[in-house]
């Protein structure tokens, strides 16, 4: 028999267990055990009567889910910095707090963005496939040539914590750094990074590498489309560690196939997982990894600790340590 005095929570996936212990100690915790997320119907069933829910970016939180949860629900704690899976306004209307995990994944995500940039620019996956296919016969003067990363120009779209962390890495490679964001940032932030504010058009026209670090909103959906791709250099490399729908994928496939841009490296796709018949999957100049930007052991542990702290605060009616408020770049 569940103890009705203890808060009931649903945790929509297994997260690092150590960080979950305080939640298990304080709540009746139902933790989804499967590697795949619960089906929609299962999710709606499991949240019924809960005081708190710990969600992942694969779980859509909208009026339907909030209705299914019922009037006890006080908090939705997202195990991610991004929260485009959550209808924050719908939660606010019902007085339900929403938390996310900003800050702790900044450097890890920037590391992966950098790895993608380097790998796509210097053609690492192609080189690896070439060797394993037995094609390596000699040192080739023209073999797998790519652009220099050092000394090139990088354009960073979305200059929040992660965009700035990418800029710090670019400094080490002697790159010219351009950024674009909805708001121009104060000089105290941009000058030490050597980052110059430019319009999106200028950034796309001048950059050898373009890295995306915006939240997914109605304004940023398909920000990269046939028109903006055409504004980029034919030698450009596009990196996306933000959200898949920021890029119009069909337009990107056309651009990569037709040489409108040179290469792309994606940590995120639309949808996820990317279907195996998606045109991008068949392109050698498109590197795709399965949304792993924050996937270091340490960072996933810190995200779990933050998500657990938000969940516990929420079910206790306390202010969340990291509530979702406005939506600056992540
Ligand atoms: C996030 O946190 O938003 C990432 O996409 C997953 O860590």
PDB file of C-alpha atoms and ligand atoms in Angstrom, residues 57 80-82 105 243 291 294 303, ligand 1:
ATOM      1  CA  UNK A  57      13.385  15.572 -23.729  1.00  0.00           C
ATOM      2  CA  UNK A  80      17.915  18.498 -19.852  1.00  0.00           C
ATOM      3  CA  UNK A  81      18.771  22.136 -20.268  1.00  0.00           C
ATOM      4  CA  UNK A  82      16.440  22.359 -23.284  1.00  0.00           C
ATOM      5  CA  UNK A 105      26.373  20.448 -19.345  1.00  0.00           C
ATOM      6  CA  UNK A 243      17.736  20.757 -31.610  1.00  0.00           C
ATOM      7  CA  UNK A 291      22.155  13.176 -29.387  1.00  0.00           C
ATOM      8  CA  UNK A 294      25.996  15.947 -22.755  1.00  0.00           C
ATOM      9  CA  UNK A 303      22.224  16.642 -14.483  1.00  0.00           C
TER      10      UNK A 303
HETATM   11  C1  LIG B   1      19.765  19.098 -23.242  1.00  0.00           C
HETATM   12  O1  LIG B   1      20.072  19.032 -22.048  1.00  0.00           O
HETATM   13  O2  LIG B   1      18.924  19.896 -23.651  1.00  0.00           O
HETATM   14  C2  LIG B   1      20.487  18.195 -24.176  1.00  0.00           C
HETATM   15  O3  LIG B   1      19.966  18.210 -25.445  1.00  0.00           O
HETATM   16  C3  LIG B   1      20.593  16.800 -23.635  1.00  0.00           C
HETATM   17  O4  LIG B   1      21.505  16.840 -22.592  1.00  0.00           O
END
